mmCIF file of N, CA and C and ligand atoms in Angstrom:
data_model
loop_
_atom_site.group_PDB
_atom_site.id
_atom_site.type_symbol
_atom_site.label_atom_id
_atom_site.label_comp_id
_atom_site.label_asym_id
_atom_site.label_seq_id
_atom_site.Cartn_x
_atom_site.Cartn_y
_atom_site.Cartn_z
ATOM 1 N N MET A 1 3.629 -23.421 5.506
ATOM 2 C CA MET A 1 4.899 -23.648 4.655
ATOM 3 C C MET A 1 5.346 -22.299 4.107
ATOM 4 N N GLY A 2 4.422 -21.638 3.483
ATOM 5 C CA GLY A 2 4.566 -20.339 2.830
ATOM 6 C C GLY A 2 5.440 -20.308 1.692
ATOM 7 N N PHE A 3 6.342 -19.404 1.623
ATOM 8 C CA PHE A 3 7.197 -19.230 0.461
ATOM 9 C C PHE A 3 8.526 -19.899 0.492
ATOM 10 N N ALA A 4 8.713 -21.170 1.031
ATOM 11 C CA ALA A 4 10.062 -21.678 1.220
ATOM 12 C C ALA A 4 10.863 -21.807 -0.088
ATOM 13 N N TYR A 5 12.008 -21.245 -0.070
ATOM 14 C CA TYR A 5 12.954 -21.057 -1.107
ATOM 15 C C TYR A 5 13.911 -22.116 -1.206
ATOM 16 N N ASP A 6 13.972 -22.810 -2.359
ATOM 17 C CA ASP A 6 15.013 -24.055 -2.622
ATOM 18 C C ASP A 6 16.172 -23.375 -3.274
ATOM 19 N N ASP A 7 17.226 -23.206 -2.764
ATOM 20 C CA ASP A 7 18.379 -22.487 -3.448
ATOM 21 C C ASP A 7 19.261 -23.444 -4.357
ATOM 22 N N SER A 8 18.701 -24.708 -4.590
ATOM 23 C CA SER A 8 19.326 -25.563 -5.480
ATOM 24 C C SER A 8 18.582 -25.320 -6.870
ATOM 25 N N ASN A 9 17.621 -24.425 -6.969
ATOM 26 C CA ASN A 9 17.043 -24.303 -8.458
ATOM 27 C C ASN A 9 17.909 -23.751 -9.286
ATOM 28 N N ILE A 10 17.488 -23.909 -10.674
ATOM 29 C CA ILE A 10 18.513 -23.582 -11.736
ATOM 30 C C ILE A 10 18.801 -22.058 -11.875
ATOM 31 N N PHE A 11 17.915 -21.282 -11.491
ATOM 32 C CA PHE A 11 18.207 -19.713 -11.682
ATOM 33 C C PHE A 11 19.023 -19.302 -10.347
ATOM 34 N N ALA A 12 18.833 -20.005 -9.239
ATOM 35 C CA ALA A 12 19.781 -19.746 -8.107
ATOM 36 C C ALA A 12 21.212 -20.053 -8.653
ATOM 37 N N LYS A 13 21.351 -20.990 -9.292
ATOM 38 C CA LYS A 13 22.704 -21.534 -9.832
ATOM 39 C C LYS A 13 23.204 -20.398 -10.848
ATOM 40 N N ILE A 14 22.357 -20.004 -11.618
ATOM 41 C CA ILE A 14 22.704 -18.878 -12.554
ATOM 42 C C ILE A 14 23.257 -17.641 -11.813
ATOM 43 N N LEU A 15 22.328 -17.251 -10.810
ATOM 44 C CA LEU A 15 22.752 -16.007 -10.052
ATOM 45 C C LEU A 15 24.126 -16.209 -9.287
ATOM 46 N N ARG A 16 24.374 -17.443 -8.845
ATOM 47 C CA ARG A 16 25.741 -17.599 -8.201
ATOM 48 C C ARG A 16 26.818 -17.772 -9.074
ATOM 49 N N GLY A 17 26.382 -17.890 -10.466
ATOM 50 C CA GLY A 17 27.501 -18.051 -11.437
ATOM 51 C C GLY A 17 28.056 -19.451 -11.637
ATOM 52 N N GLU A 18 27.192 -20.396 -11.288
ATOM 53 C CA GLU A 18 27.561 -21.759 -11.397
ATOM 54 C C GLU A 18 27.373 -22.313 -12.668
ATOM 55 N N ILE A 19 26.283 -21.825 -13.422
ATOM 56 C CA ILE A 19 26.077 -22.089 -14.642
ATOM 57 C C ILE A 19 25.858 -20.735 -15.551
ATOM 58 N N PRO A 20 26.338 -20.910 -16.838
ATOM 59 C CA PRO A 20 26.358 -19.720 -17.628
ATOM 60 C C PRO A 20 24.950 -19.250 -18.044
ATOM 61 N N ASN A 21 24.822 -18.073 -18.510
ATOM 62 C CA ASN A 21 23.436 -17.433 -19.037
ATOM 63 C C ASN A 21 23.899 -16.458 -20.090
ATOM 64 N N ASN A 22 22.877 -16.277 -20.996
ATOM 65 C CA ASN A 22 23.056 -15.169 -21.953
ATOM 66 C C ASN A 22 22.390 -13.915 -21.576
ATOM 67 N N THR A 23 23.234 -13.093 -20.709
ATOM 68 C CA THR A 23 22.584 -11.835 -20.197
ATOM 69 C C THR A 23 22.112 -10.913 -21.152
ATOM 70 N N VAL A 24 20.956 -10.301 -20.985
ATOM 71 C CA VAL A 24 20.486 -9.118 -21.910
ATOM 72 C C VAL A 24 20.673 -7.834 -21.076
ATOM 73 N N ALA A 25 20.457 -7.817 -19.860
ATOM 74 C CA ALA A 25 20.526 -6.612 -19.053
ATOM 75 C C ALA A 25 20.649 -6.894 -17.513
ATOM 76 N N GLU A 26 20.980 -5.908 -16.804
ATOM 77 C CA GLU A 26 21.199 -6.401 -15.288
ATOM 78 C C GLU A 26 21.073 -4.977 -14.520
ATOM 79 N N ASN A 27 20.740 -5.003 -13.356
ATOM 80 C CA ASN A 27 20.983 -3.916 -12.446
ATOM 81 C C ASN A 27 21.336 -4.423 -10.995
ATOM 82 N N ASP A 28 21.265 -3.653 -9.887
ATOM 83 C CA ASP A 28 21.569 -4.114 -8.679
ATOM 84 C C ASP A 28 20.620 -5.094 -8.136
ATOM 85 N N HIS A 29 19.405 -5.103 -8.677
ATOM 86 C CA HIS A 29 18.213 -5.977 -8.009
ATOM 87 C C HIS A 29 17.909 -7.172 -8.877
ATOM 88 N N ALA A 30 18.128 -7.026 -10.189
ATOM 89 C CA ALA A 30 17.498 -7.982 -11.051
ATOM 90 C C ALA A 30 18.501 -8.355 -12.348
ATOM 91 N N LEU A 31 18.179 -9.365 -12.927
ATOM 92 C CA LEU A 31 18.986 -10.060 -13.996
ATOM 93 C C LEU A 31 17.919 -10.304 -15.189
ATOM 94 N N ALA A 32 18.281 -10.032 -16.266
ATOM 95 C CA ALA A 32 17.592 -10.438 -17.524
ATOM 96 C C ALA A 32 18.331 -11.401 -18.471
ATOM 97 N N PHE A 33 17.863 -12.524 -18.825
ATOM 98 C CA PHE A 33 18.690 -13.359 -19.681
ATOM 99 C C PHE A 33 17.694 -14.104 -20.737
ATOM 100 N N ARG A 34 18.336 -14.659 -21.721
ATOM 101 C CA ARG A 34 17.469 -15.235 -22.706
ATOM 102 C C ARG A 34 17.081 -16.837 -22.171
ATOM 103 N N ASP A 35 15.781 -17.049 -22.460
ATOM 104 C CA ASP A 35 15.249 -18.343 -22.195
ATOM 105 C C ASP A 35 16.038 -19.378 -23.102
ATOM 106 N N ILE A 36 16.508 -20.604 -22.349
ATOM 107 C CA ILE A 36 17.191 -21.448 -22.988
ATOM 108 C C ILE A 36 16.406 -22.209 -24.275
ATOM 109 N N SER A 37 14.990 -22.073 -24.001
ATOM 110 C CA SER A 37 14.066 -22.809 -24.949
ATOM 111 C C SER A 37 13.194 -21.686 -25.501
ATOM 112 N N PRO A 38 13.688 -20.834 -26.366
ATOM 113 C CA PRO A 38 12.755 -19.566 -26.706
ATOM 114 C C PRO A 38 11.385 -20.138 -27.337
ATOM 115 N N LYS A 39 10.384 -19.498 -26.928
ATOM 116 C CA LYS A 39 8.926 -19.779 -27.649
ATOM 117 C C LYS A 39 8.619 -18.618 -28.529
ATOM 118 N N ALA A 40 9.478 -17.576 -28.772
ATOM 119 C CA ALA A 40 9.379 -16.383 -29.601
ATOM 120 C C ALA A 40 10.617 -16.010 -29.974
ATOM 121 N N PRO A 41 10.742 -14.921 -31.138
ATOM 122 C CA PRO A 41 12.014 -14.437 -31.329
ATOM 123 C C PRO A 41 12.583 -13.669 -30.219
ATOM 124 N N THR A 42 11.900 -13.094 -29.438
ATOM 125 C CA THR A 42 12.211 -12.535 -28.174
ATOM 126 C C THR A 42 11.779 -13.307 -27.067
ATOM 127 N N HIS A 43 12.485 -13.909 -26.259
ATOM 128 C CA HIS A 43 12.087 -14.535 -25.048
ATOM 129 C C HIS A 43 13.069 -14.494 -23.913
ATOM 130 N N VAL A 44 12.837 -13.471 -23.077
ATOM 131 C CA VAL A 44 13.709 -12.995 -22.018
ATOM 132 C C VAL A 44 13.192 -13.380 -20.627
ATOM 133 N N LEU A 45 13.862 -13.705 -19.862
ATOM 134 C CA LEU A 45 13.455 -14.101 -18.415
ATOM 135 C C LEU A 45 14.061 -12.939 -17.480
ATOM 136 N N VAL A 46 13.151 -12.335 -16.710
ATOM 137 C CA VAL A 46 13.683 -11.218 -15.822
ATOM 138 C C VAL A 46 13.593 -11.925 -14.339
ATOM 139 N N ILE A 47 14.509 -11.930 -13.734
ATOM 140 C CA ILE A 47 14.511 -12.489 -12.237
ATOM 141 C C ILE A 47 15.041 -11.483 -11.317
ATOM 142 N N PRO A 48 14.409 -11.494 -10.150
ATOM 143 C CA PRO A 48 15.135 -10.651 -9.080
ATOM 144 C C PRO A 48 16.344 -11.434 -8.464
ATOM 145 N N LYS A 49 17.370 -10.600 -8.028
ATOM 146 C CA LYS A 49 18.371 -11.345 -7.422
ATOM 147 C C LYS A 49 18.410 -11.944 -6.144
ATOM 148 N N GLY A 50 17.396 -11.424 -5.481
ATOM 149 C CA GLY A 50 16.947 -11.875 -4.115
ATOM 150 C C GLY A 50 16.183 -13.153 -4.303
ATOM 151 N N ALA A 51 16.162 -14.042 -3.101
ATOM 152 C CA ALA A 51 15.464 -15.335 -3.163
ATOM 153 C C ALA A 51 13.950 -15.393 -2.985
ATOM 154 N N TYR A 52 13.289 -15.317 -4.047
ATOM 155 C CA TYR A 52 11.802 -15.124 -4.051
ATOM 156 C C TYR A 52 11.364 -16.367 -4.865
ATOM 157 N N VAL A 53 10.301 -17.045 -4.494
ATOM 158 C CA VAL A 53 9.842 -18.089 -5.232
ATOM 159 C C VAL A 53 9.032 -17.777 -6.198
ATOM 160 N N SER A 54 8.073 -16.905 -6.032
ATOM 161 C CA SER A 54 7.093 -16.710 -6.939
ATOM 162 C C SER A 54 6.662 -15.178 -6.924
ATOM 163 N N PHE A 55 5.894 -14.834 -7.844
ATOM 164 C CA PHE A 55 5.187 -13.367 -8.051
ATOM 165 C C PHE A 55 4.590 -12.903 -6.663
ATOM 166 N N ASP A 56 3.900 -13.717 -6.046
ATOM 167 C CA ASP A 56 3.218 -13.507 -4.793
ATOM 168 C C ASP A 56 4.201 -13.244 -3.721
ATOM 169 N N ASP A 57 5.132 -14.095 -3.592
ATOM 170 C CA ASP A 57 6.336 -13.955 -2.768
ATOM 171 C C ASP A 57 6.957 -12.650 -2.885
ATOM 172 N N PHE A 58 7.496 -12.401 -4.145
ATOM 173 C CA PHE A 58 8.090 -11.160 -4.490
ATOM 174 C C PHE A 58 7.262 -9.959 -4.119
ATOM 175 N N SER A 59 6.106 -9.949 -4.509
ATOM 176 C CA SER A 59 5.218 -8.886 -4.351
ATOM 177 C C SER A 59 4.910 -8.492 -2.853
ATOM 178 N N LYS A 60 4.861 -9.565 -2.083
ATOM 179 C CA LYS A 60 4.683 -9.382 -0.716
ATOM 180 C C LYS A 60 5.827 -9.064 0.174
ATOM 181 N N ASN A 61 7.010 -9.738 -0.133
ATOM 182 C CA ASN A 61 8.116 -9.707 0.810
ATOM 183 C C ASN A 61 9.344 -8.879 0.074
ATOM 184 N N ALA A 62 9.338 -8.496 -0.973
ATOM 185 C CA ALA A 62 10.455 -7.783 -1.524
ATOM 186 C C ALA A 62 10.538 -6.288 -0.994
ATOM 187 N N SER A 63 11.619 -5.672 -0.930
ATOM 188 C CA SER A 63 11.736 -4.307 -0.583
ATOM 189 C C SER A 63 11.204 -3.428 -1.747
ATOM 190 N N ASP A 64 10.999 -2.178 -1.472
ATOM 191 C CA ASP A 64 10.431 -1.269 -2.501
ATOM 192 C C ASP A 64 11.573 -1.165 -3.545
ATOM 193 N N ALA A 65 12.894 -1.027 -2.925
ATOM 194 C CA ALA A 65 13.947 -0.897 -3.933
ATOM 195 C C ALA A 65 14.114 -2.174 -4.840
ATOM 196 N N GLU A 66 13.919 -3.434 -4.294
ATOM 197 C CA GLU A 66 13.933 -4.536 -5.142
ATOM 198 C C GLU A 66 12.728 -4.555 -6.367
ATOM 199 N N ILE A 67 11.620 -4.096 -5.808
ATOM 200 C CA ILE A 67 10.382 -4.092 -6.789
ATOM 201 C C ILE A 67 10.691 -3.163 -7.890
ATOM 202 N N VAL A 68 11.298 -1.947 -7.553
ATOM 203 C CA VAL A 68 11.399 -0.970 -8.479
ATOM 204 C C VAL A 68 12.515 -1.282 -9.468
ATOM 205 N N GLY A 69 13.607 -1.886 -8.911
ATOM 206 C CA GLY A 69 14.681 -2.366 -9.716
ATOM 207 C C GLY A 69 14.277 -3.439 -10.785
ATOM 208 N N PHE A 70 13.393 -4.358 -10.219
ATOM 209 C CA PHE A 70 12.875 -5.369 -11.160
ATOM 210 C C PHE A 70 12.108 -4.835 -12.113
ATOM 211 N N MET A 71 11.122 -3.947 -11.857
ATOM 212 C CA MET A 71 10.236 -3.416 -12.993
ATOM 213 C C MET A 71 10.932 -2.618 -13.973
ATOM 214 N N ARG A 72 11.831 -1.689 -13.426
ATOM 215 C CA ARG A 72 12.733 -1.014 -14.348
ATOM 216 C C ARG A 72 13.563 -1.714 -15.348
ATOM 217 N N LEU A 73 14.023 -2.951 -14.912
ATOM 218 C CA LEU A 73 14.857 -3.708 -15.796
ATOM 219 C C LEU A 73 13.844 -4.353 -16.775
ATOM 220 N N CYS A 74 12.654 -4.615 -16.531
ATOM 221 C CA CYS A 74 11.772 -5.042 -17.368
ATOM 222 C C CYS A 74 11.403 -4.023 -18.629
ATOM 223 N N ALA A 75 11.296 -2.984 -18.217
ATOM 224 C CA ALA A 75 11.134 -1.831 -19.228
ATOM 225 C C ALA A 75 12.429 -1.720 -20.010
ATOM 226 N N GLU A 76 13.621 -1.736 -19.428
ATOM 227 C CA GLU A 76 14.775 -1.792 -20.119
ATOM 228 C C GLU A 76 14.818 -2.949 -21.305
ATOM 229 N N VAL A 77 14.536 -4.005 -20.732
ATOM 230 C CA VAL A 77 14.451 -5.164 -21.668
ATOM 231 C C VAL A 77 13.616 -5.055 -22.915
ATOM 232 N N ALA A 78 12.487 -4.567 -22.608
ATOM 233 C CA ALA A 78 11.316 -4.508 -23.768
ATOM 234 C C ALA A 78 11.830 -3.303 -24.759
ATOM 235 N N ALA A 79 12.539 -2.250 -24.073
ATOM 236 C CA ALA A 79 13.239 -1.324 -25.015
ATOM 237 C C ALA A 79 14.222 -2.008 -25.975
ATOM 238 N N ALA A 80 15.167 -2.662 -25.249
ATOM 239 C CA ALA A 80 16.336 -3.073 -25.752
ATOM 240 C C ALA A 80 16.077 -4.153 -26.933
ATOM 241 N N GLU A 81 14.939 -4.870 -26.588
ATOM 242 C CA GLU A 81 14.581 -6.067 -27.632
ATOM 243 C C GLU A 81 13.656 -5.427 -28.845
ATOM 244 N N GLY A 82 13.424 -4.103 -28.660
ATOM 245 C CA GLY A 82 12.641 -3.401 -29.665
ATOM 246 C C GLY A 82 11.054 -3.967 -29.748
ATOM 247 N N VAL A 83 10.674 -4.337 -28.444
ATOM 248 C CA VAL A 83 9.201 -4.729 -28.619
ATOM 249 C C VAL A 83 8.353 -3.748 -27.611
ATOM 250 N N SER A 84 9.119 -2.779 -27.107
ATOM 251 C CA SER A 84 8.347 -1.808 -26.271
ATOM 252 C C SER A 84 7.155 -1.151 -27.242
ATOM 253 N N LEU A 85 6.119 -0.600 -26.611
ATOM 254 C CA LEU A 85 5.084 0.133 -27.312
ATOM 255 C C LEU A 85 5.861 1.544 -27.823
ATOM 256 N N ASP A 86 6.800 1.832 -27.169
ATOM 257 C CA ASP A 86 7.607 3.120 -27.493
ATOM 258 C C ASP A 86 8.534 2.793 -28.671
ATOM 259 N N GLY A 87 7.917 2.519 -29.888
ATOM 260 C CA GLY A 87 8.637 2.272 -31.002
ATOM 261 C C GLY A 87 8.654 0.914 -31.502
ATOM 262 N N GLY A 88 8.177 -0.122 -30.565
ATOM 263 C CA GLY A 88 7.942 -1.365 -31.157
ATOM 264 C C GLY A 88 6.599 -1.788 -31.274
ATOM 265 N N ASN A 89 6.405 -3.260 -31.466
ATOM 266 C CA ASN A 89 5.145 -3.723 -31.761
ATOM 267 C C ASN A 89 4.348 -4.489 -30.599
ATOM 268 N N GLY A 90 5.011 -4.509 -29.433
ATOM 269 C CA GLY A 90 4.354 -5.124 -28.298
ATOM 270 C C GLY A 90 4.875 -6.388 -27.936
ATOM 271 N N PHE A 91 4.513 -6.960 -26.811
ATOM 272 C CA PHE A 91 4.964 -8.237 -26.253
ATOM 273 C C PHE A 91 4.047 -8.853 -25.241
ATOM 274 N N ARG A 92 4.317 -9.920 -24.734
ATOM 275 C CA ARG A 92 3.538 -10.565 -23.882
ATOM 276 C C ARG A 92 4.448 -10.864 -22.481
ATOM 277 N N ALA A 93 3.888 -10.494 -21.305
ATOM 278 C CA ALA A 93 4.704 -10.856 -20.156
ATOM 279 C C ALA A 93 3.953 -11.676 -19.357
ATOM 280 N N ILE A 94 4.527 -12.866 -19.050
ATOM 281 C CA ILE A 94 3.781 -13.954 -18.337
ATOM 282 C C ILE A 94 4.648 -14.204 -16.947
ATOM 283 N N THR A 95 3.985 -14.693 -15.942
ATOM 284 C CA THR A 95 4.636 -15.312 -14.851
ATOM 285 C C THR A 95 3.836 -16.456 -14.392
ATOM 286 N N ASN A 96 4.292 -17.663 -14.081
ATOM 287 C CA ASN A 96 3.719 -18.809 -13.785
ATOM 288 C C ASN A 96 4.068 -19.022 -12.287
ATOM 289 N N ALA A 97 3.028 -19.294 -11.545
ATOM 290 C CA ALA A 97 3.208 -19.553 -10.100
ATOM 291 C C ALA A 97 2.702 -20.899 -9.527
ATOM 292 N N GLY A 98 3.404 -21.805 -8.978
ATOM 293 C CA GLY A 98 3.045 -22.822 -8.376
ATOM 294 C C GLY A 98 2.583 -23.986 -9.257
ATOM 295 N N GLU A 99 1.845 -24.706 -8.704
ATOM 296 C CA GLU A 99 1.423 -26.150 -9.400
ATOM 297 C C GLU A 99 0.299 -25.806 -10.451
ATOM 298 N N ASP A 100 -0.561 -25.036 -9.973
ATOM 299 C CA ASP A 100 -1.708 -24.682 -11.059
ATOM 300 C C ASP A 100 -1.153 -23.664 -12.101
ATOM 301 N N GLY A 101 -0.217 -22.947 -11.753
ATOM 302 C CA GLY A 101 0.160 -22.009 -12.796
ATOM 303 C C GLY A 101 1.441 -22.735 -13.595
ATOM 304 N N VAL A 102 1.543 -23.879 -13.403
ATOM 305 C CA VAL A 102 2.663 -24.781 -14.104
ATOM 306 C C VAL A 102 4.008 -24.016 -14.236
ATOM 307 N N GLN A 103 4.551 -23.823 -12.880
ATOM 308 C CA GLN A 103 5.758 -23.057 -12.764
ATOM 309 C C GLN A 103 6.855 -24.216 -12.598
ATOM 310 N N GLU A 104 7.857 -24.104 -13.645
ATOM 311 C CA GLU A 104 8.888 -25.184 -13.584
ATOM 312 C C GLU A 104 10.053 -24.815 -12.629
ATOM 313 N N VAL A 105 10.450 -23.662 -12.676
ATOM 314 C CA VAL A 105 11.576 -23.177 -11.816
ATOM 315 C C VAL A 105 11.123 -22.244 -10.760
ATOM 316 N N PRO A 106 11.330 -22.634 -9.515
ATOM 317 C CA PRO A 106 10.857 -22.036 -8.198
ATOM 318 C C PRO A 106 11.647 -20.819 -7.788
ATOM 319 N N HIS A 107 12.024 -20.018 -8.706
ATOM 320 C CA HIS A 107 12.602 -18.731 -8.352
ATOM 321 C C HIS A 107 11.815 -17.746 -9.330
ATOM 322 N N PHE A 108 11.201 -16.719 -8.715
ATOM 323 C CA PHE A 108 10.297 -15.807 -9.494
ATOM 324 C C PHE A 108 11.059 -15.304 -10.832
ATOM 325 N N HIS A 109 10.201 -15.468 -11.878
ATOM 326 C CA HIS A 109 10.591 -14.880 -13.111
ATOM 327 C C HIS A 109 9.506 -14.352 -14.053
ATOM 328 N N LEU A 110 9.689 -13.400 -14.807
ATOM 329 C CA LEU A 110 8.867 -12.813 -15.760
ATOM 330 C C LEU A 110 9.229 -13.265 -17.056
ATOM 331 N N HIS A 111 8.477 -13.868 -17.940
ATOM 332 C CA HIS A 111 8.674 -14.200 -19.251
ATOM 333 C C HIS A 111 8.318 -12.942 -20.018
ATOM 334 N N ILE A 112 9.292 -12.368 -20.933
ATOM 335 C CA ILE A 112 8.997 -11.203 -21.846
ATOM 336 C C ILE A 112 9.132 -11.689 -23.357
ATOM 337 N N MET A 113 8.040 -11.947 -23.866
ATOM 338 C CA MET A 113 8.025 -12.542 -25.163
ATOM 339 C C MET A 113 7.414 -11.703 -26.313
ATOM 340 N N GLY A 114 8.158 -11.608 -27.431
ATOM 341 C CA GLY A 114 7.600 -10.763 -28.515
ATOM 342 C C GLY A 114 8.399 -11.170 -29.841
ATOM 343 N N GLY A 115 8.121 -10.211 -30.823
ATOM 344 C CA GLY A 115 8.877 -10.356 -32.070
ATOM 345 C C GLY A 115 8.092 -11.097 -33.089
ATOM 346 N N ARG A 116 6.784 -11.517 -32.724
ATOM 347 C CA ARG A 116 5.753 -12.238 -33.498
ATOM 348 C C ARG A 116 4.502 -11.927 -32.737
ATOM 349 N N MET A 117 3.361 -12.367 -33.386
ATOM 350 C CA MET A 117 2.028 -12.346 -32.822
ATOM 351 C C MET A 117 1.998 -13.561 -31.798
ATOM 352 N N MET A 118 1.662 -13.223 -30.646
ATOM 353 C CA MET A 118 1.667 -14.143 -29.649
ATOM 354 C C MET A 118 0.380 -14.978 -29.325
ATOM 355 N N GLY A 119 -0.556 -14.781 -30.134
ATOM 356 C CA GLY A 119 -1.676 -15.773 -30.187
ATOM 357 C C GLY A 119 -2.725 -15.751 -29.014
ATOM 358 N N PRO A 120 -3.473 -16.682 -28.796
ATOM 359 C CA PRO A 120 -4.448 -16.696 -27.662
ATOM 360 C C PRO A 120 -3.671 -16.477 -26.277
ATOM 361 N N MET A 121 -4.305 -15.973 -25.323
ATOM 362 C CA MET A 121 -3.657 -15.552 -23.979
ATOM 363 C C MET A 121 -3.344 -16.981 -23.329
ATOM 364 N N VAL A 122 -4.162 -17.907 -23.303
ATOM 365 C CA VAL A 122 -3.898 -19.368 -22.791
ATOM 366 C C VAL A 122 -4.426 -20.263 -23.789
ATOM 367 N N SER A 123 -3.878 -21.449 -23.615
ATOM 368 C CA SER A 123 -4.234 -22.604 -24.339
ATOM 369 C C SER A 123 -4.155 -23.779 -23.347
ATOM 370 N N LEU A 124 -5.357 -24.185 -22.846
ATOM 371 C CA LEU A 124 -5.332 -25.147 -21.742
ATOM 372 C C LEU A 124 -5.434 -26.663 -22.296
ATOM 373 N N ARG A 125 -4.691 -27.492 -21.490
ATOM 374 C CA ARG A 125 -4.780 -29.059 -21.850
ATOM 375 C C ARG A 125 -4.605 -29.553 -20.400
ATOM 376 N N ASP A 126 -5.099 -30.826 -20.276
ATOM 377 C CA ASP A 126 -5.188 -31.639 -19.270
ATOM 378 C C ASP A 126 -4.090 -32.555 -19.197
HETATM 379 P P1 5GP B 1 8.364 -21.562 -15.961
HETATM 380 O O1 5GP B 1 7.532 -22.834 -16.525
HETATM 381 O O2 5GP B 1 8.921 -21.916 -14.614
HETATM 382 O O3 5GP B 1 7.524 -20.144 -15.944
HETATM 383 O O4 5GP B 1 9.489 -21.249 -17.022
HETATM 384 C C1 5GP B 1 10.815 -21.713 -16.737
HETATM 385 C C2 5GP B 1 11.596 -21.309 -17.949
HETATM 386 O O5 5GP B 1 12.894 -21.503 -17.824
HETATM 387 C C3 5GP B 1 11.374 -22.205 -19.239
HETATM 388 O O6 5GP B 1 10.854 -21.359 -20.214
HETATM 389 C C4 5GP B 1 12.527 -22.822 -19.551
HETATM 390 O O7 5GP B 1 12.911 -22.916 -20.896
HETATM 391 C C5 5GP B 1 13.659 -21.925 -18.832
HETATM 392 N N1 5GP B 1 14.844 -22.481 -18.453
HETATM 393 C C6 5GP B 1 14.967 -23.715 -17.765
HETATM 394 N N2 5GP B 1 16.314 -24.093 -17.472
HETATM 395 C C7 5GP B 1 16.942 -23.099 -18.086
HETATM 396 C C8 5GP B 1 18.409 -22.638 -18.079
HETATM 397 O O8 5GP B 1 19.199 -23.490 -17.441
HETATM 398 N N3 5GP B 1 18.808 -21.455 -18.594
HETATM 399 C C9 5GP B 1 18.027 -20.667 -19.214
HETATM 400 N N4 5GP B 1 18.248 -19.435 -19.754
HETATM 401 N N5 5GP B 1 16.686 -20.922 -19.141
HETATM 402 C C10 5GP B 1 16.138 -22.025 -18.643
#
């Protein structure tokens, strides 16, 4: 089945303008907006505008231009939020993939979180 994309997911609706979002930054290939349920003072989601399910789908199948556009927007967000190491105190970037990764929304996204000490890298529960 591979990386079958379901275009009824909530981030696809955000990209189509069907539901609102709190945009932080945007370029031709990616959109950054605030998480609706922030886990840190800065909690921004960066998503590609293309239809990619997960990090591995994006890394394997996106064009070079899409990958560069996505990564540059991540850097722009870190700087704009004041968490970049270039003047700020740092951040955590997380992407969850699939069932074992506990991914809720099946459109690839990177969480950029900071503005506080982020604690242990993972906290496992069954
Ligand atoms: P995941 O578990 O898939 O890595 O993370 C999904 C994230 O999307 C969660 O942090 C959740 O709070 C966020 N989220 C879910 N629905 C919406 C929405 O409608 N708008 C925004 N801005 N964030 C959402």
